[in-house]
CSV table of N, CA, C and O and ligand atoms in Angstrom, one decimal:
chain,number,residue,atom,x,y,z
A,237,MET,N,80.9,-1.8,59.3
A,237,MET,CA,79.7,-1.4,60.1
A,237,MET,C,78.7,-2.6,60.1
A,237,MET,O,78.6,-3.3,59.1
A,238,SER,N,78.1,-2.8,61.2
A,238,SER,CA,77.0,-3.7,61.3
A,238,SER,C,75.9,-3.4,60.4
A,238,SER,O,75.4,-2.2,60.4
A,239,ALA,N,75.4,-4.3,59.6
A,239,ALA,CA,74.4,-4.0,58.6
A,239,ALA,C,73.0,-4.5,59.0
A,239,ALA,O,72.2,-4.9,58.2
A,240,SER,N,72.8,-4.6,60.4
A,240,SER,CA,71.5,-5.1,60.8
A,240,SER,C,71.0,-4.2,61.9
A,240,SER,O,71.7,-3.6,62.6
A,241,ARG,N,69.7,-4.2,62.1
A,241,ARG,CA,69.1,-3.4,63.1
A,241,ARG,C,67.8,-4.1,63.6
A,241,ARG,O,67.1,-4.7,62.9
A,242,LYS,N,67.6,-3.9,64.9
A,242,LYS,CA,66.5,-4.5,65.5
A,242,LYS,C,65.2,-3.7,65.2
A,242,LYS,O,65.2,-2.5,65.4
A,243,CYS,N,64.2,-4.4,64.8
A,243,CYS,CA,63.0,-3.7,64.4
A,243,CYS,C,62.3,-3.2,65.7
A,243,CYS,O,62.1,-4.0,66.6
A,244,PRO,N,61.9,-1.9,65.7
A,244,PRO,CA,61.3,-1.4,66.9
A,244,PRO,C,59.8,-1.9,67.1
A,244,PRO,O,59.2,-1.8,68.2
A,245,ASN,N,59.3,-2.5,66.0
A,245,ASN,CA,57.9,-2.9,66.0
A,245,ASN,C,57.8,-4.4,66.5
A,245,ASN,O,57.0,-4.7,67.4
A,246,CYS,N,58.6,-5.3,65.8
A,246,CYS,CA,58.4,-6.7,66.1
A,246,CYS,C,59.6,-7.3,66.8
A,246,CYS,O,59.6,-8.5,67.2
A,247,GLY,N,60.7,-6.6,67.0
A,247,GLY,CA,61.8,-7.1,67.7
A,247,GLY,C,62.8,-8.0,67.0
A,247,GLY,O,63.7,-8.5,67.5
A,248,GLN,N,62.5,-8.3,65.7
A,248,GLN,CA,63.4,-9.1,64.9
A,248,GLN,C,64.5,-8.3,64.3
A,248,GLN,O,64.3,-7.1,64.0
A,249,TRP,N,65.6,-9.0,64.0
A,249,TRP,CA,66.7,-8.3,63.4
A,249,TRP,C,66.5,-8.3,61.9
A,249,TRP,O,66.2,-9.3,61.3
A,250,SER,N,66.8,-7.1,61.3
A,250,SER,CA,66.7,-7.0,59.8
A,250,SER,C,67.9,-6.4,59.2
A,250,SER,O,68.7,-5.7,59.9
A,251,ARG,N,68.1,-6.6,57.9
A,251,ARG,CA,69.2,-6.0,57.2
A,251,ARG,C,68.9,-4.5,57.1
A,251,ARG,O,67.8,-4.1,56.9
A,252,TRP,N,70.0,-3.8,57.3
A,252,TRP,CA,69.8,-2.3,57.4
A,252,TRP,C,71.0,-1.6,56.6
A,252,TRP,O,72.1,-2.0,56.9
A,253,THR,N,70.7,-0.8,55.7
A,253,THR,CA,71.7,-0.1,54.9
A,253,THR,C,71.9,1.4,55.4
A,253,THR,O,72.4,2.2,54.7
A,254,GLN,N,71.4,1.6,56.7
A,254,GLN,CA,71.5,3.0,57.3
A,254,GLN,C,70.7,4.0,56.5
A,254,GLN,O,71.0,5.2,56.6
A,255,ASN,N,69.8,3.5,55.7
A,255,ASN,CA,68.9,4.4,55.0
A,255,ASN,C,67.6,4.6,55.8
A,255,ASN,O,67.0,3.6,56.3
A,256,PRO,N,67.2,5.9,56.0
A,256,PRO,CA,66.0,6.1,56.8
A,256,PRO,C,64.7,5.4,56.2
A,256,PRO,O,63.8,5.2,56.9
A,257,ALA,N,64.8,5.1,54.9
A,257,ALA,CA,63.6,4.5,54.3
A,257,ALA,C,63.6,2.9,54.4
A,257,ALA,O,62.7,2.3,54.0
A,258,ASP,N,64.7,2.3,55.0
A,258,ASP,CA,64.7,0.9,55.2
A,258,ASP,C,63.6,0.4,56.0
A,258,ASP,O,63.3,1.0,57.1
A,259,ARG,N,63.0,-0.8,55.6
A,259,ARG,CA,61.9,-1.3,56.4
A,259,ARG,C,62.3,-2.7,56.9
A,259,ARG,O,63.1,-3.4,56.3
A,260,CYS,N,61.6,-3.1,57.9
A,260,CYS,CA,61.7,-4.5,58.5
A,260,CYS,C,61.4,-5.6,57.5
A,260,CYS,O,60.4,-5.4,56.8
A,261,GLU,N,62.2,-6.6,57.5
A,261,GLU,CA,61.9,-7.7,56.5
A,261,GLU,C,60.8,-8.6,57.0
A,261,GLU,O,60.2,-9.4,56.3
A,262,HIS,N,60.4,-8.4,58.3
A,262,HIS,CA,59.4,-9.3,58.8
A,262,HIS,C,58.0,-8.6,58.9
A,262,HIS,O,57.0,-9.3,58.6
A,263,CYS,N,58.0,-7.4,59.3
A,263,CYS,CA,56.7,-6.7,59.5
A,263,CYS,C,56.5,-5.5,58.6
A,263,CYS,O,55.5,-4.8,58.6
A,264,HIS,N,57.6,-5.1,57.9
A,264,HIS,CA,57.6,-4.0,57.0
A,264,HIS,C,57.3,-2.6,57.6
A,264,HIS,O,56.8,-1.7,57.0
A,265,SER,N,57.7,-2.6,58.9
A,265,SER,CA,57.6,-1.2,59.5
A,265,SER,C,58.9,-0.5,59.4
A,265,SER,O,59.9,-1.2,59.1
A,266,VAL,N,58.9,0.8,59.6
A,266,VAL,CA,60.2,1.5,59.4
A,266,VAL,C,61.2,1.1,60.5
A,266,VAL,O,60.8,1.1,61.7
A,267,LEU,N,62.4,0.9,60.1
A,267,LEU,CA,63.4,0.4,61.1
A,267,LEU,C,63.9,1.6,62.0
A,267,LEU,O,64.3,1.4,63.1
A,268,ASP,N,63.9,2.8,61.4
A,268,ASP,CA,64.5,3.9,62.2
A,268,ASP,C,63.5,5.1,62.1
A,268,ASP,O,63.7,6.0,61.4
A,269,PRO,N,62.5,5.0,62.9
A,269,PRO,CA,61.4,6.1,62.8
A,269,PRO,C,62.0,7.4,63.2
A,269,PRO,O,61.5,8.4,62.6
A,270,VAL,N,63.0,7.5,64.0
A,270,VAL,CA,63.5,8.8,64.4
A,270,VAL,C,64.2,9.5,63.2
A,270,VAL,O,64.0,10.7,62.9
A,271,ALA,N,64.9,8.7,62.4
A,271,ALA,CA,65.6,9.2,61.2
A,271,ALA,C,64.6,9.6,60.2
A,271,ALA,O,64.8,10.7,59.5
A,272,VAL,N,63.5,8.9,60.0
A,272,VAL,CA,62.5,9.2,59.1
A,272,VAL,C,61.8,10.6,59.5
A,272,VAL,O,61.6,11.5,58.7
A,273,TYR,N,61.6,10.7,60.8
A,273,TYR,CA,61.0,11.9,61.3
A,273,TYR,C,61.9,13.1,61.1
A,273,TYR,O,61.5,14.1,60.7
A,274,ARG,N,63.2,12.9,61.4
A,274,ARG,CA,64.2,13.9,61.2
A,274,ARG,C,64.2,14.4,59.8
A,274,ARG,O,64.3,15.6,59.5
A,275,GLU,N,64.2,13.4,58.9
A,275,GLU,CA,64.3,13.7,57.4
A,275,GLU,C,63.1,14.5,57.0
A,275,GLU,O,63.2,15.5,56.3
A,276,GLN,N,61.9,14.1,57.5
A,276,GLN,CA,60.7,14.9,57.1
A,276,GLN,C,60.8,16.3,57.7
A,276,GLN,O,60.4,17.2,57.0
A,277,ALA,N,61.2,16.4,58.9
A,277,ALA,CA,61.3,17.8,59.5
A,277,ALA,C,62.3,18.6,58.7
A,277,ALA,O,62.0,19.8,58.5
A,278,ARG,N,63.4,18.0,58.3
A,278,ARG,CA,64.3,18.8,57.5
A,278,ARG,C,63.8,19.2,56.2
A,278,ARG,O,64.0,20.4,55.7
A,279,GLN,N,63.0,18.3,55.5
A,279,GLN,CA,62.4,18.7,54.2
A,279,GLN,C,61.4,19.8,54.4
A,279,GLN,O,61.3,20.7,53.6
A,280,GLU,N,60.6,19.7,55.5
A,280,GLU,CA,59.6,20.7,55.7
A,280,GLU,C,60.2,22.1,56.0
A,280,GLU,O,59.8,23.1,55.5
A,281,ARG,N,61.3,22.0,56.7
A,281,ARG,CA,62.0,23.3,57.0
A,281,ARG,C,62.6,23.9,55.7
A,281,ARG,O,62.5,25.1,55.5
A,282,ARG,N,63.1,23.0,54.8
A,282,ARG,CA,63.7,23.5,53.6
A,282,ARG,C,62.6,24.1,52.7
A,282,ARG,O,62.8,25.2,52.1
A,283,GLU,N,61.4,23.5,52.7
A,283,GLU,CA,60.3,24.0,51.9
A,283,GLU,C,59.9,25.4,52.4
A,283,GLU,O,59.6,26.3,51.7
A,284,LYS,N,59.8,25.5,53.8
A,284,LYS,CA,59.5,26.8,54.4
A,284,LYS,C,60.5,27.9,54.0
A,284,LYS,O,60.1,29.0,53.7
A,285,GLU,N,61.7,27.5,54.0
A,285,GLU,CA,62.8,28.5,53.7
A,285,GLU,C,62.7,28.9,52.2
A,285,GLU,O,62.9,30.0,51.9
A,286,ASP,N,62.3,27.9,51.4
A,286,ASP,CA,62.1,28.3,50.0
A,286,ASP,C,61.0,29.3,49.8
A,286,ASP,O,61.1,30.2,49.0
A,287,LYS,N,59.9,29.0,50.6
A,287,LYS,CA,58.8,30.0,50.5
A,287,LYS,C,59.2,31.3,51.0
A,287,LYS,O,58.8,32.4,50.4
A,288,ARG,N,60.0,31.3,52.1
A,288,ARG,CA,60.4,32.6,52.7
A,288,ARG,C,61.2,33.4,51.6
A,288,ARG,O,61.1,34.6,51.5
A,289,LEU,N,62.1,32.7,50.9
A,289,LEU,CA,62.9,33.4,49.9
A,289,LEU,C,62.2,33.9,48.7
A,289,LEU,O,62.6,34.8,48.0
A,290,SER,N,61.0,33.3,48.5
A,290,SER,CA,60.2,33.7,47.3
A,290,SER,C,59.2,34.9,47.6
A,290,SER,O,58.4,35.2,46.7
A,291,ILE,N,59.3,35.5,48.8
A,291,ILE,CA,58.5,36.6,49.1
A,291,ILE,C,58.8,37.7,48.1
A,291,ILE,O,60.0,38.0,47.9
A,292,GLU,N,57.8,38.3,47.5
A,292,GLU,CA,58.0,39.4,46.5
A,292,GLU,C,58.0,40.7,47.2
A,292,GLU,O,57.0,41.0,47.9
A,293,PHE,N,59.0,41.4,47.1
A,293,PHE,CA,59.1,42.8,47.7
A,293,PHE,C,58.4,43.8,46.7
A,293,PHE,O,58.4,43.6,45.5
A,294,ILE,N,57.9,44.8,47.4
A,294,ILE,CA,57.2,45.9,46.6
A,294,ILE,C,58.3,46.5,45.7
A,294,ILE,O,59.4,46.8,46.2
A,295,GLN,N,57.9,46.7,44.5
A,295,GLN,CA,58.9,47.4,43.5
A,295,GLN,C,58.5,48.9,43.5
A,295,GLN,O,57.4,49.2,43.3
A,296,ILE,N,59.5,49.7,43.8
A,296,ILE,CA,59.3,51.1,43.7
A,296,ILE,C,59.7,51.6,42.2
A,296,ILE,O,60.9,51.4,41.8
A,297,ASN,N,58.8,52.0,41.5
A,297,ASN,CA,59.0,52.5,40.1
A,297,ASN,C,59.4,53.9,40.1
A,297,ASN,O,58.8,54.8,40.8
A,298,PRO,N,60.5,54.2,39.4
A,298,PRO,CA,61.0,55.6,39.3
A,298,PRO,C,59.9,56.6,38.8
A,298,PRO,O,60.0,57.8,39.0
A,299,ASP,N,58.9,56.1,38.0
A,299,ASP,CA,57.9,56.9,37.4
A,299,ASP,C,56.7,57.2,38.3
A,299,ASP,O,55.9,58.0,38.0
A,300,ASP,N,56.7,56.5,39.5
A,300,ASP,CA,55.6,56.6,40.4
A,300,ASP,C,55.6,58.1,41.0
A,300,ASP,O,56.6,58.7,41.2
A,301,PRO,N,54.4,58.6,41.2
A,301,PRO,CA,54.3,59.9,41.8
A,301,PRO,C,54.9,59.9,43.3
A,301,PRO,O,54.9,58.8,43.9
A,302,GLY,N,55.2,61.0,43.8
A,302,GLY,CA,55.9,61.1,45.1
A,302,GLY,C,55.2,60.4,46.2
A,302,GLY,O,55.8,59.6,47.0
A,303,TYR,N,53.8,60.6,46.3
A,303,TYR,CA,53.1,60.0,47.4
A,303,TYR,C,53.0,58.5,47.3
A,303,TYR,O,53.0,57.8,48.3
A,304,ILE,N,53.0,58.0,46.1
A,304,ILE,CA,53.0,56.5,45.9
A,304,ILE,C,54.3,56.0,46.3
A,304,ILE,O,54.4,55.0,47.0
A,305,LYS,N,55.4,56.6,45.9
A,305,LYS,CA,56.7,56.2,46.4
A,305,LYS,C,56.8,56.2,47.9
A,305,LYS,O,57.4,55.2,48.5
A,306,PHE,N,56.3,57.2,48.5
A,306,PHE,CA,56.3,57.3,50.0
A,306,PHE,C,55.6,56.1,50.6
A,306,PHE,O,56.2,55.5,51.5
A,307,PHE,N,54.3,55.8,50.1
A,307,PHE,CA,53.6,54.7,50.7
A,307,PHE,C,54.3,53.4,50.4
A,307,PHE,O,54.3,52.5,51.2
A,308,LYS,N,54.9,53.3,49.2
A,308,LYS,CA,55.6,52.0,48.9
A,308,LYS,C,56.8,51.8,49.7
A,308,LYS,O,57.1,50.7,50.1
A,309,ARG,N,57.5,52.9,50.1
A,309,ARG,CA,58.7,52.8,50.9
A,309,ARG,C,58.3,52.3,52.3
A,309,ARG,O,58.9,51.5,52.9
A,310,ILE,N,57.1,52.9,52.8
A,310,ILE,CA,56.6,52.4,54.1
A,310,ILE,C,56.3,50.9,54.1
A,310,ILE,O,56.7,50.1,54.9
A,311,GLY,N,55.6,50.5,53.0
A,311,GLY,CA,55.2,49.1,52.8
A,311,GLY,C,56.4,48.2,52.8
A,311,GLY,O,56.5,47.2,53.4
A,312,LEU,N,57.4,48.7,52.0
A,312,LEU,CA,58.7,47.9,51.8
A,312,LEU,C,59.4,47.8,53.2
A,312,LEU,O,59.9,46.8,53.5
A,313,GLY,N,59.4,48.9,53.9
A,313,GLY,CA,60.0,48.9,55.3
A,313,GLY,C,59.4,47.8,56.1
A,313,GLY,O,60.1,47.1,56.8
A,314,PHE,N,58.0,47.8,56.1
A,314,PHE,CA,57.3,46.8,56.9
A,314,PHE,C,57.7,45.4,56.4
A,314,PHE,O,57.9,44.5,57.2
A,315,GLN,N,57.7,45.2,55.1
A,315,GLN,CA,58.0,43.9,54.6
A,315,GLN,C,59.4,43.4,55.0
A,315,GLN,O,59.6,42.3,55.5
A,316,ILE,N,60.4,44.3,54.9
A,316,ILE,CA,61.8,44.0,55.3
A,316,ILE,C,61.8,43.7,56.8
A,316,ILE,O,62.4,42.7,57.2
A,317,ALA,N,61.1,44.5,57.6
A,317,ALA,CA,61.1,44.3,59.1
A,317,ALA,C,60.5,42.9,59.4
A,317,ALA,O,61.0,42.1,60.1
A,318,PHE,N,59.4,42.6,58.7
A,318,PHE,CA,58.7,41.4,58.9
A,318,PHE,C,59.6,40.2,58.5
A,318,PHE,O,59.7,39.2,59.3
A,319,VAL,N,60.2,40.2,57.3
A,319,VAL,CA,61.0,39.1,56.9
A,319,VAL,C,62.2,38.9,57.8
A,319,VAL,O,62.6,37.8,58.1
A,320,SER,N,62.8,40.1,58.3
A,320,SER,CA,63.9,40.0,59.3
A,320,SER,C,63.5,39.3,60.5
A,320,SER,O,64.2,38.4,61.0
A,321,ILE,N,62.3,39.6,61.1
A,321,ILE,CA,61.8,39.0,62.3
A,321,ILE,C,61.6,37.5,62.1
A,321,ILE,O,62.0,36.6,62.9
A,322,ILE,N,60.9,37.1,60.9
A,322,ILE,CA,60.7,35.7,60.6
A,322,ILE,C,62.0,35.0,60.5
A,322,ILE,O,62.2,33.9,61.0
A,323,SER,N,63.0,35.6,59.8
A,323,SER,CA,64.3,34.9,59.6
A,323,SER,C,64.9,34.7,60.9
A,323,SER,O,65.5,33.6,61.2
A,324,PHE,N,64.8,35.7,61.8
A,324,PHE,CA,65.5,35.6,63.1
A,324,PHE,C,64.8,34.4,63.9
A,324,PHE,O,65.6,33.6,64.5
A,325,PHE,N,63.5,34.3,63.9
A,325,PHE,CA,62.8,33.2,64.6
A,325,PHE,C,63.2,31.9,64.0
A,325,PHE,O,63.4,30.9,64.7
A,326,LEU,N,63.3,31.8,62.6
A,326,LEU,CA,63.7,30.5,62.0
A,326,LEU,C,65.1,30.2,62.4
A,326,LEU,O,65.3,29.0,62.7
A,327,TRP,N,65.9,31.1,62.5
A,327,TRP,CA,67.3,30.9,62.9
A,327,TRP,C,67.3,30.4,64.4
A,327,TRP,O,68.0,29.5,64.7
A,328,LEU,N,66.5,31.1,65.2
A,328,LEU,CA,66.5,30.7,66.6
A,328,LEU,C,65.9,29.3,66.8
A,328,LEU,O,66.5,28.5,67.6
A,329,ILE,N,64.9,29.0,66.0
A,329,ILE,CA,64.3,27.6,66.1
A,329,ILE,C,65.3,26.6,65.7
A,329,ILE,O,65.5,25.6,66.3
A,330,ALA,N,66.0,26.9,64.6
A,330,ALA,CA,67.0,26.0,64.1
A,330,ALA,C,68.1,25.8,65.1
A,330,ALA,O,68.6,24.7,65.3
A,331,LEU,N,68.5,26.9,65.8
A,331,LEU,CA,69.5,26.8,66.8
A,331,LEU,C,69.1,26.0,68.0
A,331,LEU,O,69.8,25.1,68.5
A,332,LEU,N,67.8,26.2,68.5
A,332,LEU,CA,67.3,25.5,69.6
A,332,LEU,C,67.1,24.0,69.3
A,332,LEU,O,67.3,23.1,70.1
A,333,ALA,N,66.6,23.7,68.1
A,333,ALA,CA,66.3,22.4,67.7
A,333,ALA,C,67.6,21.6,67.4
A,333,ALA,O,67.6,20.4,67.6
A,334,GLY,N,68.6,22.3,66.9
A,334,GLY,CA,69.9,21.6,66.6
A,334,GLY,C,70.6,21.2,67.9
A,334,GLY,O,71.4,20.3,67.9
B,577,LIG,ZN1,59.5,-5.8,62.2
């Protein structure tokens, strides 16, 4: 593989190891801004997914009185519906972006 890349900033050829973090030897700008952007977007998406997975669901305690269980079940139902919708949109966005 060719190990050099033309700098998008100054137009000089620089050594390139196909790493998104590689910088121009002449002006120190990023050699592959698209790869850097993509890498950042991927990391942000991963962080969002981590947050999504850490949503705490309402715990229904067997000792709770009947009406508390009833309201908790409704709350849990909304939570599950909400997470499902968010998951669906995240999937859709990932599908459209990919
Ligand atoms: Zn440069």
